[in-house]
Coordinates of N, CA and C in Angstrom, one line a residue:
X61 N -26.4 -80.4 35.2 CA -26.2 -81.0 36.5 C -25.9 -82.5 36.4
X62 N -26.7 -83.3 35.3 CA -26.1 -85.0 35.1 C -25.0 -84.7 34.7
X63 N -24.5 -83.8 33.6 CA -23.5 -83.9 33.1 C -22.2 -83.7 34.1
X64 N -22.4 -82.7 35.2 CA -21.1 -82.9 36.1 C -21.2 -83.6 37.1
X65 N -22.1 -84.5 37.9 CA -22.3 -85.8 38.2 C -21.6 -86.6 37.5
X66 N -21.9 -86.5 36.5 CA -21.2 -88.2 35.6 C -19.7 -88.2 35.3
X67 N -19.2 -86.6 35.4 CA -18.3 -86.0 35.4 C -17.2 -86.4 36.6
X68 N -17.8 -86.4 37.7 CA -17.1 -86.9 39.3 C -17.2 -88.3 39.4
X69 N -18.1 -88.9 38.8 CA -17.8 -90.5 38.9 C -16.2 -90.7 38.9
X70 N -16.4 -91.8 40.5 CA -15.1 -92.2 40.2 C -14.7 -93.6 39.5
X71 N -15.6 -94.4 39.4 CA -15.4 -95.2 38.8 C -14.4 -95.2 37.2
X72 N -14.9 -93.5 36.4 CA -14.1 -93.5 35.6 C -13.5 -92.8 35.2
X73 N -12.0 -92.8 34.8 CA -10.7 -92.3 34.5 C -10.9 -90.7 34.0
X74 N -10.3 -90.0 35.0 CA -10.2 -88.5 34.5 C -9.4 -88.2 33.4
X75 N -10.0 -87.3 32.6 CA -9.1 -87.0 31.5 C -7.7 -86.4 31.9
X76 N -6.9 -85.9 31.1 CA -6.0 -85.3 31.6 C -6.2 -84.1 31.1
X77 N -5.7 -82.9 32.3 CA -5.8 -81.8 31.3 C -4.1 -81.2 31.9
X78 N -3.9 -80.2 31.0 CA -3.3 -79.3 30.9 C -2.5 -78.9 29.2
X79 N -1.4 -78.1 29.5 CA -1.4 -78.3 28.2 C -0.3 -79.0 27.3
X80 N -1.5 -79.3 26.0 CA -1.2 -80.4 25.0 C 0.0 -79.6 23.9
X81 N 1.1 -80.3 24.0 CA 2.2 -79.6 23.4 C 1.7 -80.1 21.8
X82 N 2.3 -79.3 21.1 CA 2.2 -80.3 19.3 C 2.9 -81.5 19.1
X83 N 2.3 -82.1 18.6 CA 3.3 -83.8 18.4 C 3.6 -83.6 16.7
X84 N 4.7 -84.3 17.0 CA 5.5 -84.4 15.8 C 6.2 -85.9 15.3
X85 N 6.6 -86.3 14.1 CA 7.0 -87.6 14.1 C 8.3 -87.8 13.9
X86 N 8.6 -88.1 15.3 CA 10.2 -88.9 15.7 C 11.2 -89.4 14.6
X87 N 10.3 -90.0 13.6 CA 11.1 -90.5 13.0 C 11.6 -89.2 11.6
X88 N 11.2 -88.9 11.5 CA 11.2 -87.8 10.4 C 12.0 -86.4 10.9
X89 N 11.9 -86.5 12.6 CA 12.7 -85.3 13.1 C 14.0 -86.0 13.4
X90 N 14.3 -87.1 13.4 CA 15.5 -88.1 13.5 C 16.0 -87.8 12.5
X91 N 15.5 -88.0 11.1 CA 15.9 -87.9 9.6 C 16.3 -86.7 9.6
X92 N 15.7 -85.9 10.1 CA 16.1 -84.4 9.9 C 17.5 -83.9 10.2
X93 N 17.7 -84.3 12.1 CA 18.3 -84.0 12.9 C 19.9 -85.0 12.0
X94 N 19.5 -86.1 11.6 CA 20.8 -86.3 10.8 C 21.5 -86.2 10.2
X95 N 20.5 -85.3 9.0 CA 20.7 -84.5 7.7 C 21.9 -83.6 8.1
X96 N 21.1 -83.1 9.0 CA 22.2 -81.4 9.9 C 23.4 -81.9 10.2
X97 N 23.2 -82.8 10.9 CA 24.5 -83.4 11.7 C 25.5 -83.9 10.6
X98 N 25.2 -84.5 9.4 CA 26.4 -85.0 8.8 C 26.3 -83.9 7.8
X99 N 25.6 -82.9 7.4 CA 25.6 -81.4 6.6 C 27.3 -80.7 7.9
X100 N 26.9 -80.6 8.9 CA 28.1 -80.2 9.7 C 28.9 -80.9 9.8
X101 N 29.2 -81.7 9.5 CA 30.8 -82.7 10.0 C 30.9 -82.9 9.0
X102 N 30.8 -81.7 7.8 CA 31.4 -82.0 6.3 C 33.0 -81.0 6.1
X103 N 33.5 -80.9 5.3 CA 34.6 -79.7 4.9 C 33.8 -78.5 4.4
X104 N 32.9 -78.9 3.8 CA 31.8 -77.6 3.1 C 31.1 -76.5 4.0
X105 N 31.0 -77.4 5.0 CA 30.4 -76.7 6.1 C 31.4 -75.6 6.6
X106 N 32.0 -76.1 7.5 CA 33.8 -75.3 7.9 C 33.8 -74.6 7.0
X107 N 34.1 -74.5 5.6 CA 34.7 -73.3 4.6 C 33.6 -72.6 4.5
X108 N 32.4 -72.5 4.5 CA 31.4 -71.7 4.0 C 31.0 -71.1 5.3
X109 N 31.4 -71.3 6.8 CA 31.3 -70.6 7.9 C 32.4 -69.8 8.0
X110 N 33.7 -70.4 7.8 CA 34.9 -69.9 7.5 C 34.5 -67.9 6.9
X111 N 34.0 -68.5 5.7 CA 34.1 -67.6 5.1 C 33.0 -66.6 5.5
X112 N 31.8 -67.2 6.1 CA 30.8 -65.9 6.2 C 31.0 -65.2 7.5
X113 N 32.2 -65.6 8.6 CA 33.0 -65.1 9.6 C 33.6 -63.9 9.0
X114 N 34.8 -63.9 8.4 CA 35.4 -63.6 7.3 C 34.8 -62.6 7.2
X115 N 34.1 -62.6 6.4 CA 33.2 -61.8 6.2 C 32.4 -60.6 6.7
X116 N 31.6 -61.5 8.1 CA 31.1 -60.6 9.0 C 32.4 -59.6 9.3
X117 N 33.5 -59.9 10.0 CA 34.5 -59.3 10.4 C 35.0 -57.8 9.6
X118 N 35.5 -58.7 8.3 CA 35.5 -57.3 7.4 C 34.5 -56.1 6.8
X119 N 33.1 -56.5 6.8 CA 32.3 -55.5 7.0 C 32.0 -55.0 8.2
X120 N 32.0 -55.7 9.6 CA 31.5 -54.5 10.9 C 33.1 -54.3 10.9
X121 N 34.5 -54.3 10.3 CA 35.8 -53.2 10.4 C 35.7 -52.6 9.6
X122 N 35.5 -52.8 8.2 CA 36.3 -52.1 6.9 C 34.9 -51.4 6.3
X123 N 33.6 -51.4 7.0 CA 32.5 -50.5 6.6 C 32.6 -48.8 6.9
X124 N 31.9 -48.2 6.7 CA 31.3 -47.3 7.0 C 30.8 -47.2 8.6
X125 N 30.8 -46.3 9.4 CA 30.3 -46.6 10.8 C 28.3 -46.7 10.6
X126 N 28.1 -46.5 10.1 CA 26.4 -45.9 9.9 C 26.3 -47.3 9.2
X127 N 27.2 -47.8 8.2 CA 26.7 -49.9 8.0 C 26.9 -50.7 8.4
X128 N 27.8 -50.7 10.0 CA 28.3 -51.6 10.1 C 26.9 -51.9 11.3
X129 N 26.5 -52.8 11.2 CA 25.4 -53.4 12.0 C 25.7 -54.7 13.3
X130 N 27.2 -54.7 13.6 CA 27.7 -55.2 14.6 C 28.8 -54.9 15.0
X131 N 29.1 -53.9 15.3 CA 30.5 -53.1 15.8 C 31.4 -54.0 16.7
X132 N 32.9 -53.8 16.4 CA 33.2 -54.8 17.5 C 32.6 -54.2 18.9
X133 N 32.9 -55.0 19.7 CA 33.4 -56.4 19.7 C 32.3 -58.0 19.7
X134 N 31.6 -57.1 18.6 CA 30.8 -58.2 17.5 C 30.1 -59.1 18.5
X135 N 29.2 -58.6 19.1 CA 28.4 -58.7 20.5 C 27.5 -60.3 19.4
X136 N 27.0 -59.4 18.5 CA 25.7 -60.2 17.4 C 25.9 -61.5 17.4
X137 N 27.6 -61.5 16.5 CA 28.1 -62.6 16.1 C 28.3 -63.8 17.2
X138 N 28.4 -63.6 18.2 CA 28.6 -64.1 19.3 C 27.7 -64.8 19.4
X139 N 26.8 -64.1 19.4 CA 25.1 -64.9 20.2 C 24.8 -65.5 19.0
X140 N 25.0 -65.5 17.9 CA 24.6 -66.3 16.5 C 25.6 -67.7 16.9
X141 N 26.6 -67.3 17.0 CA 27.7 -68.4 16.6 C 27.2 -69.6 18.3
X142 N 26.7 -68.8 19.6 CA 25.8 -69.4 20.9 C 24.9 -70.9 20.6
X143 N 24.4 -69.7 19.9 CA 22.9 -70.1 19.9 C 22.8 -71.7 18.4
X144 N 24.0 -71.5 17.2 CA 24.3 -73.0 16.5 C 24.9 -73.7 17.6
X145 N 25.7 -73.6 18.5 CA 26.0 -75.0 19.3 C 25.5 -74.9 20.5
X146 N 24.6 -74.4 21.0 CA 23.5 -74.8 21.6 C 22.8 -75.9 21.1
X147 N 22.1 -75.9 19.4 CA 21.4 -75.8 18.6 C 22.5 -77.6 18.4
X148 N 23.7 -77.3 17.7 CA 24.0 -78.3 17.0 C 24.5 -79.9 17.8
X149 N 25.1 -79.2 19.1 CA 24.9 -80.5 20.2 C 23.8 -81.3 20.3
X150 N 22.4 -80.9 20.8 CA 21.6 -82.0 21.2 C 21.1 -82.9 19.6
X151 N 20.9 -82.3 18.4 CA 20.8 -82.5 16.9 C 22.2 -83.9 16.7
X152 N 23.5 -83.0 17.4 CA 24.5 -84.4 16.8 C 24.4 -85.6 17.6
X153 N 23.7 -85.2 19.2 CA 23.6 -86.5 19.9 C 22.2 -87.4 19.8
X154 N 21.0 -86.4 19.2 CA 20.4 -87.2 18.4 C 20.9 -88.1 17.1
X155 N 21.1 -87.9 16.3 CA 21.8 -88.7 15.4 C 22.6 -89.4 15.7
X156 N 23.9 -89.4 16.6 CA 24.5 -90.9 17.5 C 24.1 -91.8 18.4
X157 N 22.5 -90.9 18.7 CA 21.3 -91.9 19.2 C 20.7 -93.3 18.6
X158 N 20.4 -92.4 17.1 CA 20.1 -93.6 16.2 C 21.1 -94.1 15.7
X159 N 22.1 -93.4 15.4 CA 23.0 -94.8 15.0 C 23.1 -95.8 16.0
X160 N 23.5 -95.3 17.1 CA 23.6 -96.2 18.1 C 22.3 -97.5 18.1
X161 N 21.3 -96.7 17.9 CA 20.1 -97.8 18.0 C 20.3 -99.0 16.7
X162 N 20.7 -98.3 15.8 CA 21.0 -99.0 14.1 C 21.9 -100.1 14.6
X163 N 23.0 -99.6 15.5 CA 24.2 -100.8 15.6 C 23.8 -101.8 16.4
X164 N 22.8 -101.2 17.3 CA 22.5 -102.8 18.8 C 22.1 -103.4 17.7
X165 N 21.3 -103.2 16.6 CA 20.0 -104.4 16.1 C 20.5 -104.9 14.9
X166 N 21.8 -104.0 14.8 CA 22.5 -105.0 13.9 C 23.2 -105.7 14.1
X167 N 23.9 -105.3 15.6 CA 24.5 -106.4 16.6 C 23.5 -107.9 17.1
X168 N 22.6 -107.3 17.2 CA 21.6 -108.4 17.8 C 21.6 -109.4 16.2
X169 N 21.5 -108.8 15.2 CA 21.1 -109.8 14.1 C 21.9 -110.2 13.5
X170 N 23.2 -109.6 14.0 CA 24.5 -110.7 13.8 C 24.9 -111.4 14.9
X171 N 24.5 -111.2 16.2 CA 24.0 -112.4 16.9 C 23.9 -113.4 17.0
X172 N 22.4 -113.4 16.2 CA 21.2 -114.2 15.9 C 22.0 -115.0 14.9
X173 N 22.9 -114.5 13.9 CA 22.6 -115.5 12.6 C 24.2 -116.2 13.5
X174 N 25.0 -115.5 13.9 CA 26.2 -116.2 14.1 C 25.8 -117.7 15.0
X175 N 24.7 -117.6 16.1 CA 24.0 -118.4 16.6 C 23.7 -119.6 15.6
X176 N 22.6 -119.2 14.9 CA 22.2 -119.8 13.3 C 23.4 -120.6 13.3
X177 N 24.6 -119.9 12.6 CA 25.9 -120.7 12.1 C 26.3 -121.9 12.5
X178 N 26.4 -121.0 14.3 CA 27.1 -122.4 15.0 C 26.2 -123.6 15.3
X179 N 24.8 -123.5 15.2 CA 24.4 -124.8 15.3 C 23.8 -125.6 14.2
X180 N 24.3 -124.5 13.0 CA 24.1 -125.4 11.4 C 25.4 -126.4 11.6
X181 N 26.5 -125.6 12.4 CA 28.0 -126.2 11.7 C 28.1 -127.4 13.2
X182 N 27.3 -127.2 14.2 CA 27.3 -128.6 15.1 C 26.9 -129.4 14.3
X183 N 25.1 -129.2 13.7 CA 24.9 -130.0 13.1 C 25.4 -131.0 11.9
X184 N 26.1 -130.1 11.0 CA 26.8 -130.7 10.2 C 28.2 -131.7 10.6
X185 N 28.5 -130.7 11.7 CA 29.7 -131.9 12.5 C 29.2 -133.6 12.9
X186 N 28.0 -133.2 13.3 CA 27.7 -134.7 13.8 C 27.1 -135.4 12.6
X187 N 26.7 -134.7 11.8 CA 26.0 -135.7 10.5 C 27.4 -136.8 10.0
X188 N 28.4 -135.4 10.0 CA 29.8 -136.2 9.0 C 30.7 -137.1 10.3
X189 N 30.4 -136.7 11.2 CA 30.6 -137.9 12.2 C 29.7 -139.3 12.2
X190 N 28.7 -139.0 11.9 CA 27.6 -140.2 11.8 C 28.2 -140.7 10.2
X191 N 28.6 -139.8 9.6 CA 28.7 -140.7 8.1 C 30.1 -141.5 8.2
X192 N 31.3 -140.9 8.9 CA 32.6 -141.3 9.1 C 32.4 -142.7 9.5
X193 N 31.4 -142.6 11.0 CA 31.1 -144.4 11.7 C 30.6 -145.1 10.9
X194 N 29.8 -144.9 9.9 CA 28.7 -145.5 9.2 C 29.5 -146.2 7.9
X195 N 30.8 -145.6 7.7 CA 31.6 -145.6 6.2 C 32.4 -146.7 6.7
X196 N 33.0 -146.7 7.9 CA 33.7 -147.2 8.8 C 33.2 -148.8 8.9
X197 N 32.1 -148.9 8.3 CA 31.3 -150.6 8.5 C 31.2 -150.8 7.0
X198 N 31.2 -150.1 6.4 CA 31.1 -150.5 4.7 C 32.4 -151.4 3.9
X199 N 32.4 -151.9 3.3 CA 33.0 -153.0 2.5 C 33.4 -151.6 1.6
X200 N 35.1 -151.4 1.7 CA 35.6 -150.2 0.6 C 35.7 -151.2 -0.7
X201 N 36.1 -150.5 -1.6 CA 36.6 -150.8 -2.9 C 38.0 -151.6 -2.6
X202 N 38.8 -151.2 -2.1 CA 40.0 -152.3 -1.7 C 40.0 -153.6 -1.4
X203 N 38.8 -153.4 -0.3 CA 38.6 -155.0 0.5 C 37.9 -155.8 -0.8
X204 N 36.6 -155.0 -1.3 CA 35.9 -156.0 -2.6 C 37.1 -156.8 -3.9
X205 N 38.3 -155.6 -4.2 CA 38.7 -156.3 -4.8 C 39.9 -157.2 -4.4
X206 N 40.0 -157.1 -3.2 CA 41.0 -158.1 -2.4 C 40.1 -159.6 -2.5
X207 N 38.8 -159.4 -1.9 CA 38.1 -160.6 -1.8 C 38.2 -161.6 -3.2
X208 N 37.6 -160.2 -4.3 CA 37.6 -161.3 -4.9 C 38.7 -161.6 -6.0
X209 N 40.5 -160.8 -5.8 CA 40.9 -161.4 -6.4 C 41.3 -162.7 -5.5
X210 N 40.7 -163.0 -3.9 CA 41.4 -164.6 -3.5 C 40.5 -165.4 -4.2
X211 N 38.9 -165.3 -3.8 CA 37.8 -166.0 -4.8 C 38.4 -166.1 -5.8
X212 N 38.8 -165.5 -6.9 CA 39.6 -166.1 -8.4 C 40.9 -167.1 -8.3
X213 N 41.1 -166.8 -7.5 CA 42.7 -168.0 -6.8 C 42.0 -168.8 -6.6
X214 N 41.0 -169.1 -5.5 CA 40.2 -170.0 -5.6 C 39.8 -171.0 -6.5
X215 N 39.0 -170.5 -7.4 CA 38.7 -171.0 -8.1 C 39.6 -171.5 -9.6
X216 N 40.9 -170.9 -9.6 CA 41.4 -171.8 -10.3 C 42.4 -172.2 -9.7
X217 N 42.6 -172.7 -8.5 CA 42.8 -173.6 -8.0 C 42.1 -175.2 -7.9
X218 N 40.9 -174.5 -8.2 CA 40.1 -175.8 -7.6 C 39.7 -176.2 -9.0
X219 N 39.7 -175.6 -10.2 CA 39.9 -175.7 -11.7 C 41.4 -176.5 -12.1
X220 N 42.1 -176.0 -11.6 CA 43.7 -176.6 -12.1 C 43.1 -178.0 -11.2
X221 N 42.8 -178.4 -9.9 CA 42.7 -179.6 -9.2 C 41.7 -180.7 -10.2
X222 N 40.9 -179.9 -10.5 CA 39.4 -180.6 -11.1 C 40.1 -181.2 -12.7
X223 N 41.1 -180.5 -13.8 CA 41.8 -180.8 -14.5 C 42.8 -181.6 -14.3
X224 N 43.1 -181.8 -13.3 CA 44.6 -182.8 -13.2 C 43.7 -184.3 -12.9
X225 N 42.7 -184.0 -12.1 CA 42.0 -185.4 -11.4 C 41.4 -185.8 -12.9
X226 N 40.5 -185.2 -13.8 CA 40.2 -185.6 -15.2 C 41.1 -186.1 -16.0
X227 N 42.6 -185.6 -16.0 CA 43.6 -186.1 -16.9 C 44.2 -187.6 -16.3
X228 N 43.8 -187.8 -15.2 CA 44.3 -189.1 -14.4 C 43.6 -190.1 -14.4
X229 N 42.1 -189.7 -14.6 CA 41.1 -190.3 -14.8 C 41.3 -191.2 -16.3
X230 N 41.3 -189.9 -17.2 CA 41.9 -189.9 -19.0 C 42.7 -191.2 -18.9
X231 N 43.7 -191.1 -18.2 CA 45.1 -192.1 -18.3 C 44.5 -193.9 -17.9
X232 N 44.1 -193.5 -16.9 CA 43.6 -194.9 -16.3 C 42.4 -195.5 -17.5
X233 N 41.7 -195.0 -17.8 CA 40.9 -195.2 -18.6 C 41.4 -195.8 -20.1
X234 N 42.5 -195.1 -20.4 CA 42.9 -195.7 -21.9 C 44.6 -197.0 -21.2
X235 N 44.6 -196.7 -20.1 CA 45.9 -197.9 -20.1 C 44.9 -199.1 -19.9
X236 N 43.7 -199.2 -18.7 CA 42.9 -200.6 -19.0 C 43.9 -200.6 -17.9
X237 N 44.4 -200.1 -17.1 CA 45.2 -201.1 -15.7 C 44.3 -200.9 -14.9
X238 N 44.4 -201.9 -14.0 CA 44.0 -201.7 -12.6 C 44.6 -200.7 -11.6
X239 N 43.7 -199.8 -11.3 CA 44.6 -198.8 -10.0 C 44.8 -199.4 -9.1
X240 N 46.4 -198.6 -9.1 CA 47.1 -198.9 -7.7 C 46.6 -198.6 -6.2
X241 N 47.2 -199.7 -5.5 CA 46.6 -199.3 -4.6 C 47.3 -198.4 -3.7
X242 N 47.1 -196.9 -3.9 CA 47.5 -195.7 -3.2 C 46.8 -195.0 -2.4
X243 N 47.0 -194.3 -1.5 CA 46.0 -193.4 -0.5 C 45.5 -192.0 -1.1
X244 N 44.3 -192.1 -1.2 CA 43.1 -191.1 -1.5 C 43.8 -189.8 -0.9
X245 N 43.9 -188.7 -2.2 CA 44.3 -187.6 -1.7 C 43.2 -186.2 -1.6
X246 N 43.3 -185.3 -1.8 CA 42.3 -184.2 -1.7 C 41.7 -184.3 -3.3
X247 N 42.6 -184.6 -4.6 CA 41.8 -184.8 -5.8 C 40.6 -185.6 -5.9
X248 N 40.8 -186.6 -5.3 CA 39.8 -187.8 -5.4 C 38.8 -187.4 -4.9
X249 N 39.2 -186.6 -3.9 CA 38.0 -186.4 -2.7 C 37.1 -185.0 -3.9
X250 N 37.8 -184.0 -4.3 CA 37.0 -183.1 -4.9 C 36.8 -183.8 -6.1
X251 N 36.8 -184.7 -6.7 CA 36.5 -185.6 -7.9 C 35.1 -185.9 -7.4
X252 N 35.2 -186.9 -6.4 CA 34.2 -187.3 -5.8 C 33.2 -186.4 -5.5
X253 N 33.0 -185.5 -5.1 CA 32.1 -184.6 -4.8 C 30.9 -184.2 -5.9
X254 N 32.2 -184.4 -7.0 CA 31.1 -183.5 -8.8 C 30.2 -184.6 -8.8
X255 N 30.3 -185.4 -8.4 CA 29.2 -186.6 -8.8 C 30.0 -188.0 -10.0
X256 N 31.1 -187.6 -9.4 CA 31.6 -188.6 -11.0 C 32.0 -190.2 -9.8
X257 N 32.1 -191.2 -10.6 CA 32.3 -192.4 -10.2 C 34.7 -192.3 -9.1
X258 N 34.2 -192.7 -7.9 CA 35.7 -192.9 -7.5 C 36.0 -194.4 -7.3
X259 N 37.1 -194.5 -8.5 CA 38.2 -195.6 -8.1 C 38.5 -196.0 -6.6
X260 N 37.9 -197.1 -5.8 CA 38.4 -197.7 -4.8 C 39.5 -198.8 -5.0
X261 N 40.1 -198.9 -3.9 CA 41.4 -200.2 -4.0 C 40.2 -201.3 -3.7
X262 N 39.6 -201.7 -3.1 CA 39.0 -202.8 -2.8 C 37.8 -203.1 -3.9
X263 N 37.6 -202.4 -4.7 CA 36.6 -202.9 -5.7 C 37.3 -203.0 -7.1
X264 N 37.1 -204.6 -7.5 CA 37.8 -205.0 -8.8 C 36.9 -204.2 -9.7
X265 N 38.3 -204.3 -10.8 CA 37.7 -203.4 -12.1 C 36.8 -204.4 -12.7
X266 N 36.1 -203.7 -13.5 CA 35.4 -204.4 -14.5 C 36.2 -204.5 -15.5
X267 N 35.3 -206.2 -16.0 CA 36.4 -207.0 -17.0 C 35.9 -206.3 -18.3
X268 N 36.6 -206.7 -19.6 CA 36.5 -206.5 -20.5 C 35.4 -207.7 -21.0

C-alpha cells in the first residue's frame, strides 16, 4: 500500500512504460550500412547478380518440372529482387548521410583554418608594413657611404689647406722677410685655429 502511494506521488517523474525496442550502436550500424553500400556500387556486385539471375532463369526453364522451384513467371524472384531494393535504398541513403556529415566538418575545418590563414596573412601584411615605414627612416648603405665619401673630401681638403698654410709658413721662416701686408684668407684663419702662432701686418717681426 506505501509502495503504490509513493508510486502516485506527483512530485516525482513517471517512469516510462511501454515497449523498450533493442538498442544498437549507430555507429557500427553506420559502418555496416556502408560496407553494403560501396559492396553494391561495385562491378562485382552487377556480375555476380548478373549471373545468379542467369542462372535462376535457366534452371526454373531448362529444369525438370518437379525442380524447378519458381516457375515462370518467376513470382519468387520478384519478391527477392523487392525486397534488396527496399532493403538497399534506405542502407545507401544511410551512408550518403554520413558522408554528408564527414563533408560539413570537413567543410567547417577548412573553414576554420582558411580563417586561421587570413588573419596570419593580415597579420603578416602589417608587420612587413611596419618594417617597410620603419626601414624607410634607417640610414641605407648608399647614404653611409655617400656621407662618408664627402667626410673624406673633407678632410683632405682641409689636409691639402693645413699643408699649403705649413709650406708658407716653411718659406717665410727661412727667407727672414717680413710679411707682406696682404688680406687674411681662409688658410690663416684654419692655421690659426690648430693653435699655431698668426703672422699679423701690424706686429713687427722679431729681430735677429
Amino acid at each position: 500500500m506505501a509502495d503504490q502511494r509513493r508510486a502516485e506521488r506527483l512530485d516525482q517523474p513517471r517512469e516510462p512504460r511501454g515497449v523498450k525496442l533493442p538498442r544498437f550502436d549507430p555507429e557500427a550500424f553506420g559502418r555496416w550500412s556502408e560496407g553494403i553500400a560501396r559492396g553494391m556500387g561495385t562491378a562485382n556486385f552487377i556480375v555476380y547478380m548478373t549471373v545468379v539471375i542467369a542462372a535462376w532463369f535457366l534452371w526454373n526453364t531448362l529444369a525438370p518440372r518437379d525442380l524447378q522451384f519458381d516457375p515462370y513467371t518467376f513470382t519468387f524472384l520478384t519478391l527477392v529482387l523487392s525486397l534488396q531494393a527496399s532493403y538497399a535504398a534506405p542502407l545507401i541513403l544511410l551512408a550518403q548521410n554520413r558522408q554528408t556529415d564527414r563533408d560539413r566538418v570537413a567543410l567547417e575545418e577548412d573553414r576554420r583554418r582558411a580563417t586561421m590563414q587570413k588573419a596570419d596573412t593580415e597579420y603578416l601584411a602589417r608587420e612587413v608594413a611596419a618594417l617597410r615605414i620603419a626601414l624607410g627612416e634607417v640610414a641605407t648603405r648608399d647614404f653611409l657611404r655617400s656621407e662618408l665619401a664627402r667626410l673624406a673630401e673633407e678632410l683632405d681638403e682641409a689636409n691639402q689647406r693645413r699643408q699649403k698654410l705649413e709650406r708658407r709658413q716653411q718659406e717665410r721662416a727661412q727667407r727672414g722677410a717680413e710679411p707682406l701686408d696682404e688680406p687674411r684668407d681662409e688658410l690663416d684663419t684654419d692655421f690659426a685655429r690648430d693653435g699655431r702662432p698668426e703672422h699679423r701686418a701690424d706686429r713687427p717681426p722679431a729681430s735677429g
